[in-house]
Short mmCIF file of C-alpha atoms in Angstrom, two decimals:
data_model
loop_
_atom_site.label_atom_id
_atom_site.label_comp_id
_atom_site.label_asym_id
_atom_site.label_seq_id
_atom_site.Cartn_x
_atom_site.Cartn_y
_atom_site.Cartn_z
CA UNK A 843 0.29 -0.08 -0.05
CA UNK A 844 3.14 2.27 0.83
CA UNK A 845 3.89 2.31 -3.30
CA UNK A 846 0.66 4.21 -3.78
CA UNK A 847 1.46 7.11 -1.29
CA UNK A 848 5.04 7.85 -3.79
CA UNK A 849 3.02 9.95 -5.97
CA UNK A 850 1.21 12.29 -2.89
CA UNK A 851 5.08 12.28 -1.41
CA UNK A 852 5.94 14.00 -4.81
CA UNK A 853 3.47 16.64 -4.68
CA UNK A 854 4.17 17.43 -1.07
CA UNK A 855 7.63 17.75 -2.18
CA UNK A 856 6.91 20.25 -4.63
CA UNK A 857 4.45 22.42 -2.57
CA UNK A 858 7.29 22.29 0.10
CA UNK A 859 9.85 23.18 -2.49
CA UNK A 860 7.81 26.19 -3.75
CA UNK A 861 7.72 27.39 -0.17
CA UNK A 862 10.66 27.41 0.73
CA UNK A 863 11.63 28.98 -2.56
CA UNK A 864 9.35 32.00 -1.30
CA UNK A 865 11.03 32.08 1.83
CA UNK A 866 14.80 32.18 0.22
CA UNK A 867 14.04 34.60 -2.53
CA UNK A 868 12.21 37.05 0.09
CA UNK A 869 9.58 36.82 -1.80
CA UNK A 870 7.11 36.15 1.65
CA UNK A 871 9.05 38.09 4.19
CA UNK A 872 10.86 36.97 7.32
CA UNK A 873 10.98 38.92 10.64
CA UNK A 874 13.90 38.56 13.34
CA UNK A 875 12.86 37.60 16.38
CA UNK A 876 13.13 41.40 18.74
CA UNK A 877 14.81 39.44 21.47
CA UNK A 878 17.28 36.53 21.87
CA UNK A 879 15.44 33.03 20.78
CA UNK A 880 15.91 29.88 20.75
CA UNK A 881 13.95 27.64 18.25
CA UNK A 882 14.05 23.98 18.85
CA UNK A 883 12.23 22.09 16.29
CA UNK A 884 12.73 19.09 13.36
CA UNK A 885 11.93 17.84 10.02
CA UNK A 886 10.00 14.93 10.36
CA UNK A 887 6.60 14.51 12.01
CA UNK A 888 6.39 12.92 15.36
CA UNK A 889 8.41 12.84 18.75
CA UNK A 890 11.69 13.20 18.30
CA UNK A 891 12.29 14.58 21.99
CA UNK A 892 11.25 18.56 21.59
CA UNK A 893 9.55 18.34 24.50
CA UNK A 894 12.55 17.09 26.74
CA UNK A 895 14.79 19.40 25.01
CA UNK A 896 12.87 22.34 25.60
CA UNK A 897 12.78 21.13 29.59
CA UNK A 898 16.68 20.77 29.37
CA UNK A 899 16.73 24.06 27.82
CA UNK A 900 14.66 25.42 30.93
CA UNK A 901 16.76 24.21 33.48
CA UNK A 902 20.01 25.82 31.90
CA UNK A 903 18.65 28.90 31.28
CA UNK A 904 16.02 29.92 33.95
CA UNK A 905 18.07 30.49 36.63
CA UNK A 906 19.97 33.10 35.12
CA UNK A 907 17.53 34.73 32.65
CA UNK A 908 13.75 35.87 32.49
CA UNK A 909 12.45 33.55 29.56
CA UNK A 910 9.60 32.16 27.92
CA UNK A 911 8.48 29.51 26.46
CA UNK A 912 6.06 29.86 23.23
CA UNK A 913 4.45 26.86 21.33
CA UNK A 914 1.91 26.47 18.82
CA UNK A 915 -0.38 24.84 21.26
CA UNK A 916 -1.30 21.29 19.22
CA UNK A 917 -4.98 20.32 19.15
CA UNK A 918 -6.18 23.03 21.59
CA UNK A 919 -9.56 24.21 21.04
CA UNK A 920 -8.22 27.95 21.55
CA UNK A 921 -7.42 30.01 19.26
CA UNK A 922 -4.82 33.24 18.85
CA UNK A 923 -2.53 33.95 21.60
CA UNK A 924 -3.43 32.26 25.03
CA UNK A 925 -1.00 32.94 28.51
CA UNK A 926 -0.78 29.92 30.65
CA UNK A 927 -2.47 30.82 34.00
CA UNK A 928 -3.86 28.77 37.10
CA UNK A 929 -6.88 27.78 35.04
CA UNK A 930 -5.17 26.37 32.28
CA UNK A 931 -6.08 23.12 30.43
CA UNK A 932 -4.79 20.80 27.81
CA UNK A 933 -7.69 21.79 25.99
CA UNK A 934 -7.28 25.44 26.08
CA UNK A 935 -3.61 25.73 25.19
CA UNK A 936 -2.25 21.98 24.79
CA UNK A 937 -0.94 18.86 26.71
CA UNK A 938 2.70 19.53 25.89
CA UNK A 939 2.37 23.44 27.05
CA UNK A 940 0.39 22.28 30.40
CA UNK A 941 3.01 19.88 31.25
CA UNK A 942 5.76 22.40 30.75
CA UNK A 943 3.53 25.27 32.87
CA UNK A 944 2.78 22.75 35.77
CA UNK A 945 6.54 21.34 36.05
CA UNK A 946 8.02 25.15 35.56
CA UNK A 947 5.74 27.38 37.21
CA UNK A 948 7.71 30.22 37.63
CA UNK A 949 8.45 30.95 33.79
CA UNK A 950 6.51 32.12 31.28
CA UNK A 951 4.55 29.75 28.67
CA UNK A 952 2.30 31.03 26.00
CA UNK A 953 0.61 29.54 22.91
CA UNK A 954 0.07 31.36 19.31
CA UNK A 955 0.46 29.78 16.07
CA UNK A 956 1.49 33.28 14.78
CA UNK A 957 5.08 33.30 16.63
CA UNK A 958 5.79 36.75 15.21
CA UNK A 959 2.56 38.08 17.03
CA UNK A 960 2.93 35.88 20.21
CA UNK A 961 6.74 37.13 20.54
CA UNK A 962 5.30 40.88 19.93
CA UNK A 963 2.06 40.18 22.50
CA UNK A 964 4.71 38.43 25.11
CA UNK A 965 7.21 41.54 25.26
CA UNK A 966 3.57 43.78 25.80
CA UNK A 967 2.63 41.77 28.56
CA UNK A 968 6.59 41.08 29.99
CA UNK A 969 8.37 44.01 29.12
CA UNK A 970 11.62 42.45 31.09
CA UNK A 971 11.70 39.69 29.09
CA UNK A 972 15.35 38.55 28.10
CA UNK A 973 14.62 35.13 25.91
CA UNK A 974 12.25 32.98 24.26
CA UNK A 975 12.06 29.59 23.38
CA UNK A 976 10.12 28.87 20.48
CA UNK A 977 9.13 24.90 20.53
CA UNK A 978 8.76 23.36 17.18
CA UNK A 979 8.79 26.57 15.44
CA UNK A 980 11.25 25.10 12.76
CA UNK A 981 9.08 25.22 9.90
CA UNK A 982 7.92 28.36 10.88
CA UNK A 983 9.82 30.56 8.56
CA UNK A 984 7.86 33.84 9.14
CA UNK A 985 10.30 34.17 12.28
CA UNK A 986 14.05 34.10 12.23
CA UNK A 987 15.44 33.14 15.62
CA UNK A 988 18.97 33.57 16.74
CA UNK A 989 19.79 30.12 17.51
CA UNK A 990 18.59 26.79 15.83
CA UNK A 991 18.46 23.54 17.65
CA UNK A 992 17.85 20.72 14.94
CA UNK A 993 16.66 17.33 16.22
CA UNK A 994 16.89 14.21 14.60
CA UNK A 995 16.26 10.32 15.64
CA UNK A 996 19.04 8.48 15.90
CA UNK A 997 16.91 5.50 14.13
CA UNK A 998 15.45 7.66 11.36
CA UNK A 999 17.98 10.44 10.43
CA UNK A 1000 16.67 12.87 8.18
CA UNK A 1001 19.06 12.46 5.84
CA UNK A 1002 17.55 8.86 5.42
CA UNK A 1003 13.78 9.65 5.64
CA UNK A 1004 11.45 10.56 2.61
CA UNK A 1005 8.76 13.02 2.43
CA UNK A 1006 4.94 12.60 3.64
CA UNK A 1007 2.86 10.25 3.35
CA UNK A 1008 5.76 8.06 2.42
CA UNK A 1009 8.00 9.05 4.96
CA UNK A 1010 8.09 11.19 7.69
CA UNK A 1011 9.53 14.20 6.25
CA UNK A 1012 7.46 17.59 6.65
CA UNK A 1013 10.51 19.78 5.20
CA UNK A 1014 12.80 19.75 2.87
CA UNK A 1015 16.10 17.88 4.01
CA UNK A 1016 18.24 20.99 2.65
CA UNK A 1017 16.39 23.35 5.22
CA UNK A 1018 18.76 21.57 8.17
CA UNK A 1019 21.29 24.01 6.58
CA UNK A 1020 19.54 26.44 8.78
CA UNK A 1021 20.38 24.91 11.93
CA UNK A 1022 23.13 25.85 14.17
CA UNK A 1023 22.97 22.98 16.64
CA UNK A 1024 22.01 19.33 14.85
CA UNK A 1025 20.99 16.65 18.22
CA UNK A 1026 21.14 13.10 17.28
CA UNK A 1027 18.29 12.08 19.59
CA UNK A 1028 16.90 8.53 21.18
CA UNK A 1029 20.38 7.20 20.91
CA UNK A 1030 20.98 3.77 22.59
CA UNK A 1031 22.86 4.09 25.84
CA UNK A 1032 26.66 3.26 25.21
CA UNK A 1033 26.53 4.45 21.78
CA UNK A 1034 30.25 3.76 20.35
CA UNK A 1035 32.62 6.35 18.92
CA UNK A 1036 32.40 4.46 15.72
CA UNK A 1037 28.71 4.78 15.48
CA UNK A 1038 28.97 8.82 16.20
CA UNK A 1039 31.54 8.91 13.22
CA UNK A 1040 29.30 7.03 11.16
CA UNK A 1041 26.13 8.99 11.72
CA UNK A 1042 28.17 12.22 11.49
CA UNK A 1043 29.80 11.02 7.99
CA UNK A 1044 25.74 10.41 7.11
CA UNK A 1045 24.85 13.76 8.20
CA UNK A 1046 28.04 15.56 6.23
CA UNK A 1047 27.34 18.91 8.40
CA UNK A 1048 29.20 22.07 7.18
CA UNK A 1049 31.66 23.19 9.54
CA UNK A 1050 29.46 25.81 11.24
CA UNK A 1051 27.05 23.33 12.65
CA UNK A 1052 27.84 21.30 16.16
CA UNK A 1053 26.86 18.01 16.09
CA UNK A 1054 25.78 16.86 19.56
CA UNK A 1055 24.38 13.05 20.94
CA UNK A 1056 21.43 12.42 23.35
CA UNK A 1057 19.93 9.49 25.23
CA UNK A 1058 16.50 8.93 26.93
CA UNK A 1059 16.64 9.39 30.58
CA UNK A 1060 14.14 7.93 33.03
CA UNK A 1061 14.11 8.63 37.06
CA UNK A 1062 14.46 5.56 38.98
CA UNK A 1063 10.94 3.70 38.99
CA UNK A 1064 9.61 1.44 41.82
CA UNK A 1065 8.94 -2.00 41.04
CA UNK A 1066 6.30 -4.38 41.76
CA UNK A 1067 2.52 -4.95 41.06
CA UNK A 1068 0.66 -5.59 38.03
CA UNK A 1069 1.36 -2.92 35.74
CA UNK A 1070 -0.25 -1.30 32.63
CA UNK A 1071 1.16 1.15 30.56
CA UNK A 1072 -1.46 3.89 29.11
CA UNK A 1073 -0.16 6.28 26.22
CA UNK A 1074 -0.51 8.98 23.45
CA UNK A 1075 2.65 9.53 22.44
CA UNK A 1076 4.09 9.47 18.77
CA UNK A 1077 6.34 6.73 19.47
CA UNK A 1078 5.99 4.45 22.77
CA UNK A 1079 8.12 1.97 21.82
CA UNK A 1080 11.23 3.53 23.89
CA UNK A 1081 9.12 3.99 26.74
CA UNK A 1082 8.02 0.45 26.68
CA UNK A 1083 11.34 -0.87 25.96
CA UNK A 1084 12.64 0.69 29.29
CA UNK A 1085 9.85 -0.43 31.40
CA UNK A 1086 10.28 -4.14 30.29
CA UNK A 1087 14.16 -4.20 32.15
CA UNK A 1088 12.03 -3.61 35.25
CA UNK A 1089 8.16 -5.19 34.46
CA UNK A 1090 8.88 -7.88 32.06
CA UNK A 1091 5.02 -8.68 31.55
CA UNK A 1092 3.68 -5.45 31.65
CA UNK A 1093 0.51 -4.52 29.28
CA UNK A 1094 0.45 -1.66 27.25
CA UNK A 1095 -2.22 0.30 25.90
CA UNK A 1096 -1.63 2.70 22.77
CA UNK A 1097 -3.69 5.74 21.33
CA UNK A 1098 -2.22 7.90 18.44
CA UNK A 1099 -0.12 10.82 19.42
CA UNK A 1100 -1.77 13.51 21.53
CA UNK A 1101 -5.08 11.55 21.47
CA UNK A 1102 -8.22 12.55 23.76
CA UNK A 1103 -10.04 9.38 24.65
CA UNK A 1104 -13.60 9.37 24.36
CA UNK A 1105 -16.44 8.02 26.36
CA UNK A 1106 -16.04 4.49 25.09
CA UNK A 1107 -12.15 4.80 25.19
CA UNK A 1108 -12.31 5.85 28.56
CA UNK A 1109 -15.02 3.07 29.95
CA UNK A 1110 -12.38 0.36 28.24
CA UNK A 1111 -9.64 2.24 30.51
CA UNK A 1112 -11.58 2.19 33.39
CA UNK A 1113 -12.71 -1.79 33.12
CA UNK A 1114 -9.34 -2.99 31.72
CA UNK A 1115 -7.40 -0.82 34.75
CA UNK A 1116 -9.39 -2.95 37.14
CA UNK A 1117 -6.93 -5.40 36.44
CA UNK A 1118 -3.78 -3.93 37.61
CA UNK A 1119 -2.29 -2.66 40.70
CA UNK A 1120 -0.68 0.59 38.85
CA UNK A 1121 -1.04 2.42 35.69
CA UNK A 1122 1.78 4.24 34.08
CA UNK A 1123 1.74 6.82 31.93
CA UNK A 1124 3.85 9.98 30.48
CA UNK A 1125 3.62 13.63 31.67
CA UNK A 1126 2.50 14.54 28.46
CA UNK A 1127 -0.47 12.05 29.36
CA UNK A 1128 -1.12 12.98 32.33
CA UNK A 1129 -1.86 16.43 31.53
CA UNK A 1130 -4.94 14.92 29.35
CA UNK A 1131 -6.03 12.13 31.34
CA UNK A 1132 -6.33 14.78 34.79
CA UNK A 1133 -9.22 16.58 32.86
CA UNK A 1134 -11.14 13.00 31.87
CA UNK A 1135 -14.03 11.86 33.88
CA UNK A 1136 -11.86 9.14 35.61
CA UNK A 1137 -12.72 7.16 38.83
CA UNK A 1138 -10.75 7.69 42.09
CA UNK A 1139 -9.61 4.18 42.10
CA UNK A 1140 -8.34 4.88 38.74
CA UNK A 1141 -6.67 8.21 39.58
CA UNK A 1142 -5.16 6.68 42.32
CA UNK A 1143 -3.36 4.26 40.32
CA UNK A 1144 -1.90 6.81 37.92
CA UNK A 1145 1.85 7.02 37.84
CA UNK A 1146 3.25 9.62 35.34
CA UNK A 1147 6.73 9.23 34.24
CA UNK A 1148 8.69 12.20 33.53
CA UNK A 1149 11.26 11.51 30.16
CA UNK A 1150 14.73 13.09 30.35
CA UNK A 1151 16.98 14.46 27.77
CA UNK A 1152 20.86 13.20 28.64
CA UNK A 1153 23.25 15.26 26.03
CA UNK A 1154 26.53 13.73 25.54
CA UNK A 1155 29.27 16.20 26.14
CA UNK A 1156 26.88 18.34 27.47
CA UNK A 1157 29.35 21.01 28.59
CA UNK A 1158 30.16 21.92 25.12
CA UNK A 1159 26.33 22.25 24.29
CA UNK A 1160 25.76 24.10 27.47
CA UNK A 1161 28.51 26.55 26.71
CA UNK A 1162 27.29 26.96 22.95
CA UNK A 1163 24.09 28.05 24.61
CA UNK A 1164 24.76 30.19 26.91
CA UNK A 1165 27.36 32.00 25.15
CA UNK A 1166 24.79 32.85 22.54
CA UNK A 1167 22.61 33.95 25.10
CA UNK A 1168 25.05 36.10 27.05
CA UNK A 1169 26.19 38.03 23.93
CA UNK A 1170 22.94 38.53 22.50
CA UNK A 1171 21.25 39.87 25.76
CA UNK A 1172 24.48 42.41 26.06
CA UNK A 1173 23.56 43.94 22.85
CA UNK A 1174 19.82 44.66 23.75
#
């Protein structure tokens, strides 16, 4: 069946090429971000670890600077610019921005599909704002960020991928040249130097780009009991693989990425969860599940698992990010 998606993939590639050509020729106007800005993005659909990377940057920068995170707010029901506040829900700002707002209540989190307008509204609301992190904005070429971090999964590098719908690429491979930093995410633990060199050779980066490798990290999880994993993320296999080292007989219940469970699915989950002592999920999923009409018995079983980014040679990565921020804040 996949062979029939090739013509659509060619058409998609043509459309993307025309769009990027219009930007490259300045037929469509691009605006420089009016304050130091860091974009975290990818070229493919699905999870490459953008939210854990944003969390990493928050931990690195928020002790020193007044920062904000601006996201699109995928699958929210609201429109325009929305600022996260104590009344924010996954429906109002999206599950990932809500996750960030709950984990880091002292930083500013906002959503706006128009990133140019979003930054303008942020500066109006917070005149002392020093830095904005744009989540999933690499394709949003109307704004030109100061530092671009591009993520690509180790098991599916963008150079080996194909355009939608045949593959997972949503933008041209050549757009990777706009990035300052490339991070190969979801690497297996203990990735050997020779494997890193092979990836480096495959990516064939120009000299101005820095290459880093990262792995997924999980906190220590108490073992014991009958366990069910429930999640609606793009690639749950990484989490499942880790959990099977702790719970060999773990059962799984997967839904599409960002999926909001309907009444029948909630009823099915309630019935299934009765046979388990613990129901593990992710922080992204808990943002939606907590808003669902669940029984107290199921709520008591829910255990969100944080997903962390661990960057190899993180000192060099931190230094490059901090140097950019420090030098550009000084110019303002």
